[in-house]
Amino acid sequence: MISCSTASSISSFFSTVSLISWASAQLPQIYTNYVNKSAEGISPAFLLLWFLGDFLSFTSCLLNESVLKFQIYLSLFFICNDIVLCYQYYYYNHVYKVIDDNLTLYKEDEAEPVTHPQEHGDAALHDISSTIHIRSHIPEPEEPDEWSSLSPPSDGSIPNSYNSTGNKRPSMAKVITLGTMANAGVSNALPISQSMTTAAAMILASQEDKPHEHGLLALVLAWGCTAVYVSSRCPQLYKNYRRKSVEGVSPLLFGAALLGNLAYTVSVLTSCEFLLATDKSTYFWHQLPYLIGSSGTIVFDFAYFYQRRIYSNLPHYSTVVDLQPWHNIEESTHDA
C-alpha cells in the first residue's frame, strides 16, 4: 500500500501545479483588458457567478472540518484576484470610456475650430452647421447592459469619483460587490504564513461546539458553490455565441482554469487524508461537491476552445463612414 509520505508528495506536486495555474490564470486576461482599454469581451454575469462561487466555496471551507487548509486560503486568494478583474470591467467599460470620450472631443475642438459659412445665401447652411457642431458634442448614450445603473453620467462631465468634494462619490460597496469572482476551483498548497494558519485554526476551532449543524451547512454551501461553478461559463459562452466572436477573452484564462481544475482533482484524490482515511466514504462525500465543482467545468472549458476555433475562421466585417470636411460640402452646394 502506498505510504503517506509518497501520497503527500504526489498530492503536493499536483497542488503546486494547480496553484501556479490559478495564480497565473488572471494575468493574461488582466493584461488583455489593459491593452484593449476595455473589458467588453467578458460577460458580467460570468464574473458575478464566479464571485458568488468563490464566496460560497470560501464560506463552506470555513465550516467543513473535512477540507484541507489549502482550500481555505486558496478560496480567499481567488476572491482577492476576482476583485481586480471585475474592477477592470467597471473601470474600463464605464469610467475610462467617459473620460476618453471627453478628451477626444476636447482635442477635436482644439484641432478643428468651427468655420463660419458665408452670409446671405448660406444662412440656412449656417444653421445646419451650428446644429451639427453642437450635436457632435453630445455623447451618444451607451446601450444598456447588466450594470447600467453604475454607468457615469453621459452629460460630458467627469465622473463623480473624481470630484474633490466627495459628496457624490460612488459607494465602494458597489465596486466590491461588482468586483470579485474569477477562478472556478480550489487547489492544493504551497507553504502558508503562520498568521494565516493560526487565524484559520481559531475560526475552525470556534465551530466545534455544533459540528453536525456546521457540517450540514457546509455541505449545503458547497453544493450551492458547485452549481454556481458549473453554470458560470454559460453566460460567457452565450455572449460569444451572440457576438460570433471570442475577441477580448484571453485563451490562457480558460487554459489555466482547465489545467488548474484537473490538477486540483488529482491532488485531492491522492492526499493522505483520502487514501488513508478510516471512513473513505464519508470523506469522499464531503469532498464530492468540490471535486464536481472543479471537474464539472472541464466540458465548458472545452466548449470555449471549440468556439474559438470556429469563430476564428469567420470573416470579420466593418463599416467605415467617410465624413467629408465642411468646406467640401459648401463647395458641392455652390456648384449645384
JSON list of C-alpha atoms in Angstrom, two decimals, residues 90-295:
[
{"chain": "A", "resi": 90, "resn": "TYR", "atom": "CA", "xyz": [-16.29, 48.51, -14.17]},
{"chain": "A", "resi": 91, "resn": "TYR", "atom": "CA", "xyz": [-13.46, 50.99, -14.81]},
{"chain": "A", "resi": 92, "resn": "TYR", "atom": "CA", "xyz": [-12.80, 50.36, -18.50]},
{"chain": "A", "resi": 93, "resn": "ASN", "atom": "CA", "xyz": [-16.45, 49.98, -19.53]},
{"chain": "A", "resi": 94, "resn": "HIS", "atom": "CA", "xyz": [-17.79, 52.95, -17.58]},
{"chain": "A", "resi": 95, "resn": "VAL", "atom": "CA", "xyz": [-15.28, 55.38, -16.05]},
{"chain": "A", "resi": 96, "resn": "TYR", "atom": "CA", "xyz": [-12.47, 55.20, -18.60]},
{"chain": "A", "resi": 97, "resn": "LYS", "atom": "CA", "xyz": [-14.82, 55.29, -21.59]},
{"chain": "A", "resi": 98, "resn": "VAL", "atom": "CA", "xyz": [-16.39, 58.59, -20.49]},
{"chain": "A", "resi": 99, "resn": "ILE", "atom": "CA", "xyz": [-13.01, 60.18, -19.71]},
{"chain": "A", "resi": 100, "resn": "ASP", "atom": "CA", "xyz": [-11.58, 59.07, -23.04]},
{"chain": "A", "resi": 101, "resn": "ASP", "atom": "CA", "xyz": [-14.59, 60.41, -24.96]},
{"chain": "A", "resi": 102, "resn": "ASN", "atom": "CA", "xyz": [-14.30, 63.78, -23.24]},
{"chain": "A", "resi": 103, "resn": "LEU", "atom": "CA", "xyz": [-10.59, 64.03, -24.01]},
{"chain": "A", "resi": 104, "resn": "THR", "atom": "CA", "xyz": [-11.22, 63.11, -27.65]},
{"chain": "A", "resi": 105, "resn": "LEU", "atom": "CA", "xyz": [-13.88, 65.81, -28.02]},
{"chain": "A", "resi": 106, "resn": "TYR", "atom": "CA", "xyz": [-11.59, 68.36, -26.39]},
{"chain": "A", "resi": 107, "resn": "LYS", "atom": "CA", "xyz": [-8.75, 67.56, -28.79]},
{"chain": "A", "resi": 108, "resn": "GLU", "atom": "CA", "xyz": [-11.10, 67.79, -31.76]},
{"chain": "A", "resi": 109, "resn": "ASP", "atom": "CA", "xyz": [-12.26, 71.22, -30.62]},
{"chain": "A", "resi": 110, "resn": "GLU", "atom": "CA", "xyz": [-8.66, 72.43, -30.37]},
{"chain": "A", "resi": 111, "resn": "ALA", "atom": "CA", "xyz": [-7.59, 70.98, -33.72]},
{"chain": "A", "resi": 112, "resn": "GLU", "atom": "CA", "xyz": [-10.67, 71.89, -35.80]},
{"chain": "A", "resi": 113, "resn": "PRO", "atom": "CA", "xyz": [-12.18, 75.30, -34.91]},
{"chain": "A", "resi": 114, "resn": "VAL", "atom": "CA", "xyz": [-15.63, 75.96, -36.32]},
{"chain": "A", "resi": 115, "resn": "THR", "atom": "CA", "xyz": [-15.56, 77.87, -39.61]},
{"chain": "A", "resi": 116, "resn": "HIS", "atom": "CA", "xyz": [-18.30, 80.42, -40.27]},
{"chain": "A", "resi": 117, "resn": "PRO", "atom": "CA", "xyz": [-20.18, 79.89, -43.52]},
{"chain": "A", "resi": 118, "resn": "GLN", "atom": "CA", "xyz": [-20.77, 82.69, -45.98]},
{"chain": "A", "resi": 119, "resn": "GLU", "atom": "CA", "xyz": [-23.59, 85.13, -45.33]},
{"chain": "A", "resi": 120, "resn": "HIS", "atom": "CA", "xyz": [-26.79, 85.74, -47.30]},
{"chain": "A", "resi": 121, "resn": "GLY", "atom": "CA", "xyz": [-27.41, 82.67, -49.42]},
{"chain": "A", "resi": 122, "resn": "ASP", "atom": "CA", "xyz": [-25.64, 80.41, -46.94]},
{"chain": "A", "resi": 123, "resn": "ALA", "atom": "CA", "xyz": [-27.74, 81.39, -43.92]},
{"chain": "A", "resi": 124, "resn": "ALA", "atom": "CA", "xyz": [-29.62, 78.10, -43.93]},
{"chain": "A", "resi": 125, "resn": "LEU", "atom": "CA", "xyz": [-26.39, 76.15, -44.21]},
{"chain": "A", "resi": 126, "resn": "HIS", "atom": "CA", "xyz": [-25.04, 78.14, -41.26]},
{"chain": "A", "resi": 127, "resn": "ASP", "atom": "CA", "xyz": [-27.95, 77.00, -39.10]},
{"chain": "A", "resi": 128, "resn": "ILE", "atom": "CA", "xyz": [-27.41, 73.39, -40.12]},
{"chain": "A", "resi": 129, "resn": "SER", "atom": "CA", "xyz": [-23.68, 73.70, -39.46]},
{"chain": "A", "resi": 130, "resn": "SER", "atom": "CA", "xyz": [-24.28, 75.06, -35.96]},
{"chain": "A", "resi": 131, "resn": "THR", "atom": "CA", "xyz": [-26.72, 72.28, -35.21]},
{"chain": "A", "resi": 132, "resn": "ILE", "atom": "CA", "xyz": [-24.30, 69.59, -36.38]},
{"chain": "A", "resi": 133, "resn": "HIS", "atom": "CA", "xyz": [-21.46, 71.15, -34.40]},
{"chain": "A", "resi": 134, "resn": "ILE", "atom": "CA", "xyz": [-23.50, 71.34, -31.22]},
{"chain": "A", "resi": 135, "resn": "ARG", "atom": "CA", "xyz": [-24.88, 67.82, -31.53]},
{"chain": "A", "resi": 136, "resn": "SER", "atom": "CA", "xyz": [-21.40, 66.44, -32.11]},
{"chain": "A", "resi": 137, "resn": "HIS", "atom": "CA", "xyz": [-20.51, 67.47, -28.57]},
{"chain": "A", "resi": 138, "resn": "ILE", "atom": "CA", "xyz": [-23.28, 65.40, -27.02]},
{"chain": "A", "resi": 139, "resn": "PRO", "atom": "CA", "xyz": [-22.00, 61.90, -26.21]},
{"chain": "A", "resi": 140, "resn": "GLU", "atom": "CA", "xyz": [-24.25, 59.23, -27.62]},
{"chain": "A", "resi": 141, "resn": "PRO", "atom": "CA", "xyz": [-25.98, 57.15, -24.96]},
{"chain": "A", "resi": 142, "resn": "GLU", "atom": "CA", "xyz": [-24.50, 53.73, -24.45]},
{"chain": "A", "resi": 143, "resn": "GLU", "atom": "CA", "xyz": [-26.51, 50.60, -24.88]},
{"chain": "A", "resi": 144, "resn": "PRO", "atom": "CA", "xyz": [-27.85, 49.46, -21.52]},
{"chain": "A", "resi": 145, "resn": "ASP", "atom": "CA", "xyz": [-26.14, 46.47, -20.02]},
{"chain": "A", "resi": 146, "resn": "GLU", "atom": "CA", "xyz": [-26.40, 44.46, -16.86]},
{"chain": "A", "resi": 147, "resn": "TRP", "atom": "CA", "xyz": [-24.57, 47.15, -14.87]},
{"chain": "A", "resi": 148, "resn": "SER", "atom": "CA", "xyz": [-26.06, 50.27, -16.49]},
{"chain": "A", "resi": 149, "resn": "SER", "atom": "CA", "xyz": [-27.06, 51.55, -13.08]},
{"chain": "A", "resi": 150, "resn": "LEU", "atom": "CA", "xyz": [-23.41, 52.11, -12.30]},
{"chain": "A", "resi": 151, "resn": "SER", "atom": "CA", "xyz": [-22.62, 53.99, -15.52]},
{"chain": "A", "resi": 152, "resn": "PRO", "atom": "CA", "xyz": [-21.23, 57.52, -15.08]},
{"chain": "A", "resi": 153, "resn": "PRO", "atom": "CA", "xyz": [-23.38, 60.43, -16.37]},
{"chain": "A", "resi": 154, "resn": "SER", "atom": "CA", "xyz": [-23.45, 60.93, -20.10]},
{"chain": "A", "resi": 155, "resn": "ASP", "atom": "CA", "xyz": [-23.52, 64.74, -19.94]},
{"chain": "A", "resi": 156, "resn": "GLY", "atom": "CA", "xyz": [-19.82, 65.01, -20.74]},
{"chain": "A", "resi": 157, "resn": "SER", "atom": "CA", "xyz": [-18.76, 65.71, -17.15]},
{"chain": "A", "resi": 158, "resn": "ILE", "atom": "CA", "xyz": [-16.03, 63.90, -15.32]},
{"chain": "A", "resi": 159, "resn": "PRO", "atom": "CA", "xyz": [-17.45, 61.11, -13.11]},
{"chain": "A", "resi": 160, "resn": "ASN", "atom": "CA", "xyz": [-18.16, 61.96, -9.50]},
{"chain": "A", "resi": 161, "resn": "SER", "atom": "CA", "xyz": [-15.48, 59.52, -8.35]},
{"chain": "A", "resi": 162, "resn": "TYR", "atom": "CA", "xyz": [-13.03, 62.24, -9.35]},
{"chain": "A", "resi": 163, "resn": "ASN", "atom": "CA", "xyz": [-14.93, 65.04, -7.61]},
{"chain": "A", "resi": 164, "resn": "SER", "atom": "CA", "xyz": [-12.78, 66.58, -4.91]},
{"chain": "A", "resi": 165, "resn": "THR", "atom": "CA", "xyz": [-15.82, 67.37, -2.79]},
{"chain": "A", "resi": 166, "resn": "GLY", "atom": "CA", "xyz": [-16.56, 63.68, -2.35]},
{"chain": "A", "resi": 167, "resn": "ASN", "atom": "CA", "xyz": [-20.27, 64.40, -1.89]},
{"chain": "A", "resi": 168, "resn": "LYS", "atom": "CA", "xyz": [-21.42, 62.05, -4.64]},
{"chain": "A", "resi": 169, "resn": "ARG", "atom": "CA", "xyz": [-18.63, 59.57, -4.65]},
{"chain": "A", "resi": 170, "resn": "PRO", "atom": "CA", "xyz": [-19.92, 56.10, -5.73]},
{"chain": "A", "resi": 171, "resn": "SER", "atom": "CA", "xyz": [-20.19, 53.63, -2.89]},
{"chain": "A", "resi": 172, "resn": "MET", "atom": "CA", "xyz": [-17.16, 51.40, -2.50]},
{"chain": "A", "resi": 173, "resn": "ALA", "atom": "CA", "xyz": [-19.55, 48.61, -1.63]},
{"chain": "A", "resi": 174, "resn": "LYS", "atom": "CA", "xyz": [-20.87, 48.70, -5.20]},
{"chain": "A", "resi": 175, "resn": "VAL", "atom": "CA", "xyz": [-17.41, 48.30, -6.63]},
{"chain": "A", "resi": 176, "resn": "ILE", "atom": "CA", "xyz": [-16.62, 45.43, -4.30]},
{"chain": "A", "resi": 177, "resn": "THR", "atom": "CA", "xyz": [-19.98, 43.80, -4.99]},
{"chain": "A", "resi": 178, "resn": "LEU", "atom": "CA", "xyz": [-19.39, 44.09, -8.74]},
{"chain": "A", "resi": 179, "resn": "GLY", "atom": "CA", "xyz": [-15.93, 43.09, -8.25]},
{"chain": "A", "resi": 180, "resn": "THR", "atom": "CA", "xyz": [-14.94, 39.58, -7.37]},
{"chain": "A", "resi": 181, "resn": "MET", "atom": "CA", "xyz": [-15.17, 36.29, -8.98]},
{"chain": "A", "resi": 182, "resn": "ALA", "atom": "CA", "xyz": [-12.83, 34.72, -11.29]},
{"chain": "A", "resi": 183, "resn": "ASN", "atom": "CA", "xyz": [-11.48, 31.21, -10.71]},
{"chain": "A", "resi": 184, "resn": "ALA", "atom": "CA", "xyz": [-13.66, 28.17, -10.77]},
{"chain": "A", "resi": 185, "resn": "GLY", "atom": "CA", "xyz": [-12.00, 25.77, -8.38]},
{"chain": "A", "resi": 186, "resn": "VAL", "atom": "CA", "xyz": [-9.61, 25.49, -5.48]},
{"chain": "A", "resi": 187, "resn": "SER", "atom": "CA", "xyz": [-6.24, 23.82, -5.50]},
{"chain": "A", "resi": 188, "resn": "ASN", "atom": "CA", "xyz": [-3.53, 22.48, -3.19]},
{"chain": "A", "resi": 189, "resn": "ALA", "atom": "CA", "xyz": [-0.84, 24.30, -1.34]},
{"chain": "A", "resi": 190, "resn": "LEU", "atom": "CA", "xyz": [2.49, 25.93, -1.11]},
{"chain": "A", "resi": 191, "resn": "PRO", "atom": "CA", "xyz": [3.71, 26.90, 2.40]},
{"chain": "A", "resi": 192, "resn": "ILE", "atom": "CA", "xyz": [1.30, 29.29, 4.12]},
{"chain": "A", "resi": 193, "resn": "SER", "atom": "CA", "xyz": [2.16, 32.01, 6.62]},
{"chain": "A", "resi": 194, "resn": "GLN", "atom": "CA", "xyz": [1.88, 31.20, 10.32]},
{"chain": "A", "resi": 195, "resn": "SER", "atom": "CA", "xyz": [-0.51, 34.09, 10.97]},
{"chain": "A", "resi": 196, "resn": "MET", "atom": "CA", "xyz": [-2.99, 32.85, 8.37]},
{"chain": "A", "resi": 197, "resn": "THR", "atom": "CA", "xyz": [-2.74, 29.30, 9.70]},
{"chain": "A", "resi": 198, "resn": "THR", "atom": "CA", "xyz": [-3.41, 30.48, 13.24]},
{"chain": "A", "resi": 199, "resn": "ALA", "atom": "CA", "xyz": [-6.38, 32.59, 12.16]},
{"chain": "A", "resi": 200, "resn": "ALA", "atom": "CA", "xyz": [-7.96, 29.71, 10.24]},
{"chain": "A", "resi": 201, "resn": "ALA", "atom": "CA", "xyz": [-7.35, 27.34, 13.16]},
{"chain": "A", "resi": 202, "resn": "MET", "atom": "CA", "xyz": [-9.15, 29.74, 15.51]},
{"chain": "A", "resi": 203, "resn": "ILE", "atom": "CA", "xyz": [-12.09, 30.01, 13.13]},
{"chain": "A", "resi": 204, "resn": "LEU", "atom": "CA", "xyz": [-12.39, 26.25, 12.74]},
{"chain": "A", "resi": 205, "resn": "ALA", "atom": "CA", "xyz": [-11.96, 25.68, 16.48]},
{"chain": "A", "resi": 206, "resn": "SER", "atom": "CA", "xyz": [-14.85, 28.03, 17.19]},
{"chain": "A", "resi": 207, "resn": "GLN", "atom": "CA", "xyz": [-17.11, 25.81, 15.10]},
{"chain": "A", "resi": 208, "resn": "GLU", "atom": "CA", "xyz": [-16.53, 22.63, 17.13]},
{"chain": "A", "resi": 209, "resn": "ASP", "atom": "CA", "xyz": [-19.44, 23.19, 19.51]},
{"chain": "A", "resi": 210, "resn": "LYS", "atom": "CA", "xyz": [-22.01, 22.29, 16.88]},
{"chain": "A", "resi": 211, "resn": "PRO", "atom": "CA", "xyz": [-20.18, 20.05, 14.40]},
{"chain": "A", "resi": 212, "resn": "HIS", "atom": "CA", "xyz": [-23.30, 18.43, 12.98]},
{"chain": "A", "resi": 213, "resn": "GLU", "atom": "CA", "xyz": [-25.09, 21.70, 12.22]},
{"chain": "A", "resi": 214, "resn": "HIS", "atom": "CA", "xyz": [-21.98, 23.32, 10.77]},
{"chain": "A", "resi": 215, "resn": "GLY", "atom": "CA", "xyz": [-21.14, 20.24, 8.74]},
{"chain": "A", "resi": 216, "resn": "LEU", "atom": "CA", "xyz": [-24.61, 20.20, 7.22]},
{"chain": "A", "resi": 217, "resn": "LEU", "atom": "CA", "xyz": [-24.48, 23.93, 6.46]},
{"chain": "A", "resi": 218, "resn": "ALA", "atom": "CA", "xyz": [-21.03, 23.50, 4.93]},
{"chain": "A", "resi": 219, "resn": "LEU", "atom": "CA", "xyz": [-22.33, 20.79, 2.60]},
{"chain": "A", "resi": 220, "resn": "VAL", "atom": "CA", "xyz": [-25.28, 22.95, 1.55]},
{"chain": "A", "resi": 221, "resn": "LEU", "atom": "CA", "xyz": [-22.94, 25.84, 0.76]},
{"chain": "A", "resi": 222, "resn": "ALA", "atom": "CA", "xyz": [-20.53, 23.54, -1.03]},
{"chain": "A", "resi": 223, "resn": "TRP", "atom": "CA", "xyz": [-23.23, 22.12, -3.29]},
{"chain": "A", "resi": 224, "resn": "GLY", "atom": "CA", "xyz": [-24.51, 25.63, -3.97]},
{"chain": "A", "resi": 225, "resn": "CYS", "atom": "CA", "xyz": [-20.96, 26.60, -4.87]},
{"chain": "A", "resi": 226, "resn": "THR", "atom": "CA", "xyz": [-20.76, 23.61, -7.22]},
{"chain": "A", "resi": 227, "resn": "ALA", "atom": "CA", "xyz": [-23.97, 24.59, -9.01]},
{"chain": "A", "resi": 228, "resn": "VAL", "atom": "CA", "xyz": [-22.67, 28.14, -9.49]},
{"chain": "A", "resi": 229, "resn": "TYR", "atom": "CA", "xyz": [-19.25, 27.00, -10.71]},
{"chain": "A", "resi": 230, "resn": "VAL", "atom": "CA", "xyz": [-20.63, 24.53, -13.22]},
{"chain": "A", "resi": 231, "resn": "SER", "atom": "CA", "xyz": [-23.06, 27.10, -14.66]},
{"chain": "A", "resi": 232, "resn": "SER", "atom": "CA", "xyz": [-20.67, 30.07, -14.54]},
{"chain": "A", "resi": 233, "resn": "ARG", "atom": "CA", "xyz": [-19.30, 29.50, -18.06]},
{"chain": "A", "resi": 234, "resn": "CYS", "atom": "CA", "xyz": [-22.75, 29.54, -19.67]},
{"chain": "A", "resi": 235, "resn": "PRO", "atom": "CA", "xyz": [-23.18, 33.36, -19.81]},
{"chain": "A", "resi": 236, "resn": "GLN", "atom": "CA", "xyz": [-19.73, 33.77, -21.38]},
{"chain": "A", "resi": 237, "resn": "LEU", "atom": "CA", "xyz": [-20.34, 31.02, -23.92]},
{"chain": "A", "resi": 238, "resn": "TYR", "atom": "CA", "xyz": [-23.72, 32.57, -24.76]},
{"chain": "A", "resi": 239, "resn": "LYS", "atom": "CA", "xyz": [-22.17, 36.01, -25.22]},
{"chain": "A", "resi": 240, "resn": "ASN", "atom": "CA", "xyz": [-19.53, 34.51, -27.52]},
{"chain": "A", "resi": 241, "resn": "TYR", "atom": "CA", "xyz": [-22.31, 32.83, -29.48]},
{"chain": "A", "resi": 242, "resn": "ARG", "atom": "CA", "xyz": [-24.28, 36.08, -29.84]},
{"chain": "A", "resi": 243, "resn": "ARG", "atom": "CA", "xyz": [-21.20, 38.01, -30.98]},
{"chain": "A", "resi": 244, "resn": "LYS", "atom": "CA", "xyz": [-19.87, 35.13, -33.07]},
{"chain": "A", "resi": 245, "resn": "SER", "atom": "CA", "xyz": [-16.51, 36.07, -31.61]},
{"chain": "A", "resi": 246, "resn": "VAL", "atom": "CA", "xyz": [-14.26, 35.38, -28.63]},
{"chain": "A", "resi": 247, "resn": "GLU", "atom": "CA", "xyz": [-12.36, 38.65, -29.02]},
{"chain": "A", "resi": 248, "resn": "GLY", "atom": "CA", "xyz": [-11.38, 40.21, -25.70]},
{"chain": "A", "resi": 249, "resn": "VAL", "atom": "CA", "xyz": [-11.29, 36.88, -23.84]},
{"chain": "A", "resi": 250, "resn": "SER", "atom": "CA", "xyz": [-7.82, 35.51, -23.21]},
{"chain": "A", "resi": 251, "resn": "PRO", "atom": "CA", "xyz": [-7.50, 31.80, -24.10]},
{"chain": "A", "resi": 252, "resn": "LEU", "atom": "CA", "xyz": [-4.92, 31.48, -21.33]},
{"chain": "A", "resi": 253, "resn": "LEU", "atom": "CA", "xyz": [-7.64, 32.22, -18.78]},
{"chain": "A", "resi": 254, "resn": "PHE", "atom": "CA", "xyz": [-9.61, 29.14, -19.78]},
{"chain": "A", "resi": 255, "resn": "GLY", "atom": "CA", "xyz": [-6.47, 27.09, -20.44]},
{"chain": "A", "resi": 256, "resn": "ALA", "atom": "CA", "xyz": [-5.10, 27.77, -16.98]},
{"chain": "A", "resi": 257, "resn": "ALA", "atom": "CA", "xyz": [-8.52, 27.09, -15.45]},
{"chain": "A", "resi": 258, "resn": "LEU", "atom": "CA", "xyz": [-8.67, 23.75, -17.24]},
{"chain": "A", "resi": 259, "resn": "LEU", "atom": "CA", "xyz": [-5.21, 22.71, -16.05]},
{"chain": "A", "resi": 260, "resn": "GLY", "atom": "CA", "xyz": [-5.84, 24.01, -12.54]},
{"chain": "A", "resi": 261, "resn": "ASN", "atom": "CA", "xyz": [-9.09, 22.08, -12.18]},
{"chain": "A", "resi": 262, "resn": "LEU", "atom": "CA", "xyz": [-7.56, 18.82, -13.40]},
{"chain": "A", "resi": 263, "resn": "ALA", "atom": "CA", "xyz": [-4.56, 19.18, -11.08]},
{"chain": "A", "resi": 264, "resn": "TYR", "atom": "CA", "xyz": [-6.82, 20.10, -8.18]},
{"chain": "A", "resi": 265, "resn": "THR", "atom": "CA", "xyz": [-8.91, 16.97, -8.61]},
{"chain": "A", "resi": 266, "resn": "VAL", "atom": "CA", "xyz": [-5.83, 14.74, -8.68]},
{"chain": "A", "resi": 267, "resn": "SER", "atom": "CA", "xyz": [-4.31, 16.48, -5.64]},
{"chain": "A", "resi": 268, "resn": "VAL", "atom": "CA", "xyz": [-7.39, 15.81, -3.51]},
{"chain": "A", "resi": 269, "resn": "LEU", "atom": "CA", "xyz": [-7.73, 12.16, -4.60]},
{"chain": "A", "resi": 270, "resn": "THR", "atom": "CA", "xyz": [-4.04, 11.47, -3.86]},
{"chain": "A", "resi": 271, "resn": "SER", "atom": "CA", "xyz": [-3.92, 13.19, -0.47]},
{"chain": "A", "resi": 272, "resn": "CYS", "atom": "CA", "xyz": [-3.18, 11.25, 2.70]},
{"chain": "A", "resi": 273, "resn": "GLU", "atom": "CA", "xyz": [-6.50, 12.35, 4.15]},
{"chain": "A", "resi": 274, "resn": "PHE", "atom": "CA", "xyz": [-8.30, 10.48, 1.37]},
{"chain": "A", "resi": 275, "resn": "LEU", "atom": "CA", "xyz": [-6.05, 7.45, 0.81]},
{"chain": "A", "resi": 276, "resn": "LEU", "atom": "CA", "xyz": [-5.53, 6.64, 4.49]},
{"chain": "A", "resi": 277, "resn": "ALA", "atom": "CA", "xyz": [-8.91, 7.71, 5.83]},
{"chain": "A", "resi": 278, "resn": "THR", "atom": "CA", "xyz": [-10.65, 5.16, 8.03]},
{"chain": "A", "resi": 279, "resn": "ASP", "atom": "CA", "xyz": [-14.02, 6.19, 6.62]},
{"chain": "A", "resi": 280, "resn": "LYS", "atom": "CA", "xyz": [-13.34, 6.97, 2.96]},
{"chain": "A", "resi": 281, "resn": "SER", "atom": "CA", "xyz": [-16.98, 7.17, 2.02]},
{"chain": "A", "resi": 282, "resn": "THR", "atom": "CA", "xyz": [-17.64, 9.99, 4.48]},
{"chain": "A", "resi": 283, "resn": "TYR", "atom": "CA", "xyz": [-14.53, 11.87, 3.43]},
{"chain": "A", "resi": 284, "resn": "PHE", "atom": "CA", "xyz": [-15.33, 11.42, -0.25]},
{"chain": "A", "resi": 285, "resn": "TRP", "atom": "CA", "xyz": [-18.91, 12.61, 0.30]},
{"chain": "A", "resi": 286, "resn": "HIS", "atom": "CA", "xyz": [-17.65, 15.79, 1.96]},
{"chain": "A", "resi": 287, "resn": "GLN", "atom": "CA", "xyz": [-15.17, 16.37, -0.87]},
{"chain": "A", "resi": 288, "resn": "LEU", "atom": "CA", "xyz": [-17.59, 15.46, -3.67]},
{"chain": "A", "resi": 289, "resn": "PRO", "atom": "CA", "xyz": [-19.05, 18.96, -4.24]},
{"chain": "A", "resi": 290, "resn": "TYR", "atom": "CA", "xyz": [-15.55, 20.44, -4.54]},
{"chain": "A", "resi": 291, "resn": "LEU", "atom": "CA", "xyz": [-14.49, 17.73, -6.96]},
{"chain": "A", "resi": 292, "resn": "ILE", "atom": "CA", "xyz": [-17.59, 18.18, -9.12]},
{"chain": "A", "resi": 293, "resn": "GLY", "atom": "CA", "xyz": [-17.17, 21.95, -8.98]},
{"chain": "A", "resi": 294, "resn": "SER", "atom": "CA", "xyz": [-13.70, 21.59, -10.47]},
{"chain": "A", "resi": 295, "resn": "SER", "atom": "CA", "xyz": [-14.08, 18.66, -12.85]}
]
